[in-house]
XYZ file of C-alpha atoms in Angstrom:
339
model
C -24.532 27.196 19.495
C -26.040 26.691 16.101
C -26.317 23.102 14.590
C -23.635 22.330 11.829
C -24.135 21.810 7.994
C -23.202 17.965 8.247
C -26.400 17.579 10.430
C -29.825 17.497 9.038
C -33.092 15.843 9.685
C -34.186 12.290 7.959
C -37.630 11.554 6.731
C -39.079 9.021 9.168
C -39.746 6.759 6.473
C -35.702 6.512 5.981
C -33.621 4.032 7.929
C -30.118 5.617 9.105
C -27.992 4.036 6.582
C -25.766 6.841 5.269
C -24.018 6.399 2.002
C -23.338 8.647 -0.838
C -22.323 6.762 -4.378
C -19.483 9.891 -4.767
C -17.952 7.813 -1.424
C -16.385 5.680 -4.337
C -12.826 6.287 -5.003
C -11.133 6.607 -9.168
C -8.962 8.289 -11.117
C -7.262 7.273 -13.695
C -6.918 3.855 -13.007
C -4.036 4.829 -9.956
C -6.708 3.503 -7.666
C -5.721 -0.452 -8.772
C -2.568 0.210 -7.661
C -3.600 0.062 -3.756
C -5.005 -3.526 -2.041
C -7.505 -1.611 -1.122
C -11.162 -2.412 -3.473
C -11.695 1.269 -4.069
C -15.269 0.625 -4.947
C -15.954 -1.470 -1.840
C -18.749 1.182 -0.785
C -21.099 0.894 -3.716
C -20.898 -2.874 -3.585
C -21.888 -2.838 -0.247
C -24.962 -1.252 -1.199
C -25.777 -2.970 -4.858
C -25.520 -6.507 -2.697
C -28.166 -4.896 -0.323
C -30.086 -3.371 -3.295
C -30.001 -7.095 -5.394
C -30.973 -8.636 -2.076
C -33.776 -5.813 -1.907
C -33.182 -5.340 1.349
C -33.168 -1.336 0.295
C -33.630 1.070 -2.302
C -32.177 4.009 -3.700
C -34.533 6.228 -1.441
C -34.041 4.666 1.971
C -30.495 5.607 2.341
C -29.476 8.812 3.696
C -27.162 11.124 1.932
C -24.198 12.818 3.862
C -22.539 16.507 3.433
C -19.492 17.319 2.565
C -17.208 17.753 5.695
C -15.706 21.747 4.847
C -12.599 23.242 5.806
C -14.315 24.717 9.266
C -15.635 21.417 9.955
C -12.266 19.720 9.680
C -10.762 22.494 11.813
C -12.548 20.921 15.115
C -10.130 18.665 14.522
C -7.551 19.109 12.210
C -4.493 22.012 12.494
C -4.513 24.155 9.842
C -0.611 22.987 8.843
C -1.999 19.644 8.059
C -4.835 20.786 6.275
C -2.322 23.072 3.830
C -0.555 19.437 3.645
C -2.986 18.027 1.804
C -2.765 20.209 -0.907
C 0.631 18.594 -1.854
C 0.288 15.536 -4.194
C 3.338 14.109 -2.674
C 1.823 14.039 1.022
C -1.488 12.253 -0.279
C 0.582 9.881 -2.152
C 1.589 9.159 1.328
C -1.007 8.395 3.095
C -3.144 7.018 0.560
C -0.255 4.659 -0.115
C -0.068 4.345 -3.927
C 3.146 6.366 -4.602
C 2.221 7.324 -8.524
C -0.483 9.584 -6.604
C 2.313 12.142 -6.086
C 2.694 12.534 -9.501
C -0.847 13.644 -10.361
C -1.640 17.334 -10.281
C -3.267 18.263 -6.649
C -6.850 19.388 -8.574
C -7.291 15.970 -9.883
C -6.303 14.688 -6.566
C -8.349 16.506 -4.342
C -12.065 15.725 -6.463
C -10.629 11.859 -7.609
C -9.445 10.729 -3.437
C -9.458 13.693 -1.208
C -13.633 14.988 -1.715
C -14.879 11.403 -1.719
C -12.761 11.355 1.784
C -14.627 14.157 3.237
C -17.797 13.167 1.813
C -16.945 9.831 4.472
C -16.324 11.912 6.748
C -19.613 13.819 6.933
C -21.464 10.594 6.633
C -19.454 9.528 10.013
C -20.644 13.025 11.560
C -24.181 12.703 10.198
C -24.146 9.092 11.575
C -23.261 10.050 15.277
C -26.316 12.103 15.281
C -28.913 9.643 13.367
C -27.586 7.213 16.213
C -28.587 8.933 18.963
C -31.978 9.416 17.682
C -32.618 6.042 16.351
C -30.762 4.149 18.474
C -28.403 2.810 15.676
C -26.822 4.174 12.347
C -24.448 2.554 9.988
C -21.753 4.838 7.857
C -21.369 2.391 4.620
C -17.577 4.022 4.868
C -15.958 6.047 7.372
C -13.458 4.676 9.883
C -10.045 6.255 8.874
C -8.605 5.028 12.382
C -4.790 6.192 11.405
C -5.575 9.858 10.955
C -5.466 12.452 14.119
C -4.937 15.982 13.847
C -2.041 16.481 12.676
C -1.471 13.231 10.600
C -3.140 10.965 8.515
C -1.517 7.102 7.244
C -2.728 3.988 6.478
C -5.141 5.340 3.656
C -6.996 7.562 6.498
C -6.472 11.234 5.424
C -9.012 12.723 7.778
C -10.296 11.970 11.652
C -13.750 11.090 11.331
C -14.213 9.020 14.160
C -12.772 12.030 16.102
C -14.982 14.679 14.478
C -17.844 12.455 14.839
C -17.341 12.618 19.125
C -16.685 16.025 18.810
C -19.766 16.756 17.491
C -22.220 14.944 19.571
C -20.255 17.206 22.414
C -20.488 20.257 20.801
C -24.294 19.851 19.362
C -25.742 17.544 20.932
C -26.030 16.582 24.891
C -23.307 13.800 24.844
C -21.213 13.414 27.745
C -18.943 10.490 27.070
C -17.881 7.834 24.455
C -16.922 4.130 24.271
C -15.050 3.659 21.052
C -15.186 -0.574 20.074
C -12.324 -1.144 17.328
C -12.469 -4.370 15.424
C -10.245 -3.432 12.739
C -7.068 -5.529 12.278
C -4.751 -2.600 12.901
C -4.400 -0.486 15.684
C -6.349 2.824 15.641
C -3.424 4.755 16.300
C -5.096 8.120 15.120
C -8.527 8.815 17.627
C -6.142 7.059 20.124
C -3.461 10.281 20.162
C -6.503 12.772 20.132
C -7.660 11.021 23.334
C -4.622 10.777 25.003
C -5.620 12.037 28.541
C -9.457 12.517 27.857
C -11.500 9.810 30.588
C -14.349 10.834 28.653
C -13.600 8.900 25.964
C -13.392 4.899 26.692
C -11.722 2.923 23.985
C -11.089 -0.181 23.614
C -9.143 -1.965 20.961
C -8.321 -5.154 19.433
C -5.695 -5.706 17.204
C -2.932 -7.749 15.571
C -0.134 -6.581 17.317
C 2.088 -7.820 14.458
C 1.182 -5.288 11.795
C 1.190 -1.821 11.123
C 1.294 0.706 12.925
C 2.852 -0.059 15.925
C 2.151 3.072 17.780
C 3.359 2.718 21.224
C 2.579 6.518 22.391
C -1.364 5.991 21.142
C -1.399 2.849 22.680
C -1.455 4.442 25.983
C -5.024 6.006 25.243
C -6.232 2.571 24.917
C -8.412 1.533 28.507
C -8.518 -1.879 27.126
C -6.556 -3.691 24.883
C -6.829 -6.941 23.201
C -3.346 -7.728 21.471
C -4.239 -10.690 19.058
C -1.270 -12.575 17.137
C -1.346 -13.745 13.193
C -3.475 -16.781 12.337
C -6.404 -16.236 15.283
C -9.049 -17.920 14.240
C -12.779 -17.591 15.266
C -13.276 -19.143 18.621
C -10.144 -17.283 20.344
C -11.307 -13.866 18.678
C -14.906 -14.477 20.464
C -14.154 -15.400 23.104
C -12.134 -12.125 23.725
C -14.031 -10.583 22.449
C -17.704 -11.356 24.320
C -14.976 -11.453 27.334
C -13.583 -8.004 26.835
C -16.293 -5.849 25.731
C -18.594 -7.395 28.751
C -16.234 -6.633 30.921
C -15.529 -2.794 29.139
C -19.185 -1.922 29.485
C -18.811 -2.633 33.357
C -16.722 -0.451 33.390
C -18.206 2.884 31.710
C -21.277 2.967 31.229
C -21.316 5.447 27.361
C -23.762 7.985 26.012
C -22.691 6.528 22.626
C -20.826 3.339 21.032
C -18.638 4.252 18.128
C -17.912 0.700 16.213
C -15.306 0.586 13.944
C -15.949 -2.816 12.122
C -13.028 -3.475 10.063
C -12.808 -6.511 7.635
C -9.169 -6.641 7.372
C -9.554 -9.599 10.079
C -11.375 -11.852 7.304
C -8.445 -14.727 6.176
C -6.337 -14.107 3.391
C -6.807 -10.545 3.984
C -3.001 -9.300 2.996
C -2.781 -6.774 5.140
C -4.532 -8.119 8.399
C -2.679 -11.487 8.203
C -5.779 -12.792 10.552
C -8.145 -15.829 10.226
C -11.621 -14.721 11.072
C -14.285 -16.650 9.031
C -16.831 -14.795 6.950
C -19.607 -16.128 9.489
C -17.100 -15.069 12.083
C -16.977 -11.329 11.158
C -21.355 -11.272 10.997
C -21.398 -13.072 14.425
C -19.255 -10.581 16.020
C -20.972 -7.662 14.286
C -23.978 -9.098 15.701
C -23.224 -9.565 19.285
C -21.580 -5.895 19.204
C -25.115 -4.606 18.304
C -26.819 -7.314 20.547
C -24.695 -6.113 23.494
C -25.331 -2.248 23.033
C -29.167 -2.991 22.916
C -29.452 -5.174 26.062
C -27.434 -2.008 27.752
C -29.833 0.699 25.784
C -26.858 2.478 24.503
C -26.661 3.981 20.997
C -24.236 2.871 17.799
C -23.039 4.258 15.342
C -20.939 1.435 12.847
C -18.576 2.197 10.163
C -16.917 0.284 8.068
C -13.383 0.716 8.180
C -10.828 -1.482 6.833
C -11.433 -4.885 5.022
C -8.714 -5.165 1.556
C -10.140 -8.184 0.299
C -12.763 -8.281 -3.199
C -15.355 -10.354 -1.094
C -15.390 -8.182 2.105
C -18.273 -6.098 0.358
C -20.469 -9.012 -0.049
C -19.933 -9.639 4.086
C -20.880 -6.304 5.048
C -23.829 -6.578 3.255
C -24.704 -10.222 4.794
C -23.955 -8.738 8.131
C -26.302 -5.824 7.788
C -29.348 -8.403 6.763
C -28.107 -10.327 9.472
C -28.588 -7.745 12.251
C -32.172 -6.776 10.708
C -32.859 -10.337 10.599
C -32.303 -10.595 14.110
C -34.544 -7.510 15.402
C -31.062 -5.423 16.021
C -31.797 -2.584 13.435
C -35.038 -1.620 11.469
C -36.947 -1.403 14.568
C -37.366 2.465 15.166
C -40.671 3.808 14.198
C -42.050 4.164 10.995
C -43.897 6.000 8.333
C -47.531 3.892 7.615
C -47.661 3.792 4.376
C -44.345 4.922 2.679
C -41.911 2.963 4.350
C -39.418 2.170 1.157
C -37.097 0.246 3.336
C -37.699 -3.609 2.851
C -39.008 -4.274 6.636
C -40.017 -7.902 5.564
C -36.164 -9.162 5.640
């Protein structure tokens, strides 16, 4: 089987950090009218550039995910969907959206969606060689095959697992969601596949309530509103110990949501900022004690600030020897490796 367009080979001097500044989300102004900071991605990666922590050059740019690409996963009848303003108004939430001519809609939300979506893909793959990869975006837990919600208008997380089975020699998956809200959309693609472990831990207060999906979950952390930092480890170290006992992955698809910070409006938890970079942290620390590749996107997180903690959390996890450490070029290595 040949190797798809969304996969292509890094420079060795390049550190799997996939981002794309078209990731970035505007038109017209509509874009204010959503919680959601719709330029979250590129402030992600200024705070890592003004920390010089990268450059420009280091990160790795992501294809497009195309029509046949989204077919692995998507039905053709929700595909055709998405050409209807009113149906992206939808799931993207903001309700004017349905009054803006499709065109505009598809290059303004839609292509900066798939352009996420590819980076998820291309992620899955750089993970497996380098033992980690980080998709600065990417995570649209809500959307399955045949529907998207909750600002998630395509299934990367499923695409990306689909992928590493079709191209690549990937057996199973252990999906780790962190996000606030259930991941109601991988969990009814997986319904009924034991090759795909996930495990999920949520606020069982807020959207989306999906009791069908919730069956695909093999273990599942229901939190309630207000946990604050020690409960959530706790669980946490608790549960995913105890998960990896269990099944022992090819791959570890994190989806690290932000939407658990406090104050966030939408994940109505209490998760301190140090909180969120210590739990990134011993999510990566875990998967390299037990050799096992991840891949992290980003997910959720509503808040202004929730940039500025991704971007702590990344230095974090180079600071303590959990990324950065796959081999280099000798001389024209552009990633800061001094951090």
């Amino acid at each position: 089987m040949s190797t798809s367009k969304l996969y292509y080979d890094i420079r060795e001097d390049q550190w799997p950090l996939v981002y794309d500044d078209r990731y970035n989300v505007s038109f017209c102004g509509f874009e204010k009218f959503h919680v959601f900071d719709a330029k979250k991605w590129r402030n992600i990666v200024q705070f890592l550039k003004e920390a010089n922590f990268i450059t420009s050059e280091c990160l790795v740019k992501p294809n497009e995910a195309k029509e046949n690409d989204l077919l692995v996963v998507h039905t053709k009848k929700y595909l055709k969907s998405l050409k209807w303003s009113a149906k992206v108004a939808i799931i993207a939430e903001v309700p004017i959206v349905a009054c803006v001519p499709n065109i505009l809609v598809q290059h303004a939300y839609l292509k900066p969606m798939r352009l996420q979506t590819g980076g998820s893909v291309l992620a899955g793959k750089l993970a497996l060689e380098r033992g980690w990869a980080i998709n600065i975006g990417g995570g649209f837990h809500h959307c399955s095959g045949d529907k998207g919600g909750g600002f998630c208008p395509y299934a990367d997380i499923t695409l990306l697992i689909k992928y590493l089975v079709m191209y690549r020699t990937v057996q199973n998956a252990m999906i780790v969601d962190l996000d606030a809200h259930q991941g109601n959309g991988y969990q009814r693609d997986f319904l009924g596949v034991p090759e795909v472990y996930i495990m999920d831990m949520y606020n069982r207060h807020i959207y989306p309530k999906d009791e069908e999906a919730k069956r695909a979950i093999r273990r599942k952390i229901e939190l309630g509103n207000k946990v604050e930092d020690l409960e959530y480890m706790l669980k946490l170290r608790k549960n995913l110990k105890a998960a990896l006992n269990e099944f022992k992955p090819d791959i570890l698809v994190y989806n690290a949501g932000t939407d658990v910070l406090d104050s966030d409006p939408l994940g109505h938890m209490r998760i301190s900022e140090i909180g969120i970079i210590k739990r990134d942290e011993f999510v990566f620390e875990i998967c390299k004690a037990h050799h096992i590749p991840i891949v992290m996107l980003t997910s959720g997180g509503y808040l202004r600030r929730t940039a500025r903690i991704i971007a702590d959390s990344i230095m974090n996890l180079k600071a303590k020897g959990l990324i950065g450490n796959e081999p280099k070029a000798k001389k024209s290595f552009i990633c800061n490796d001094g951090i």
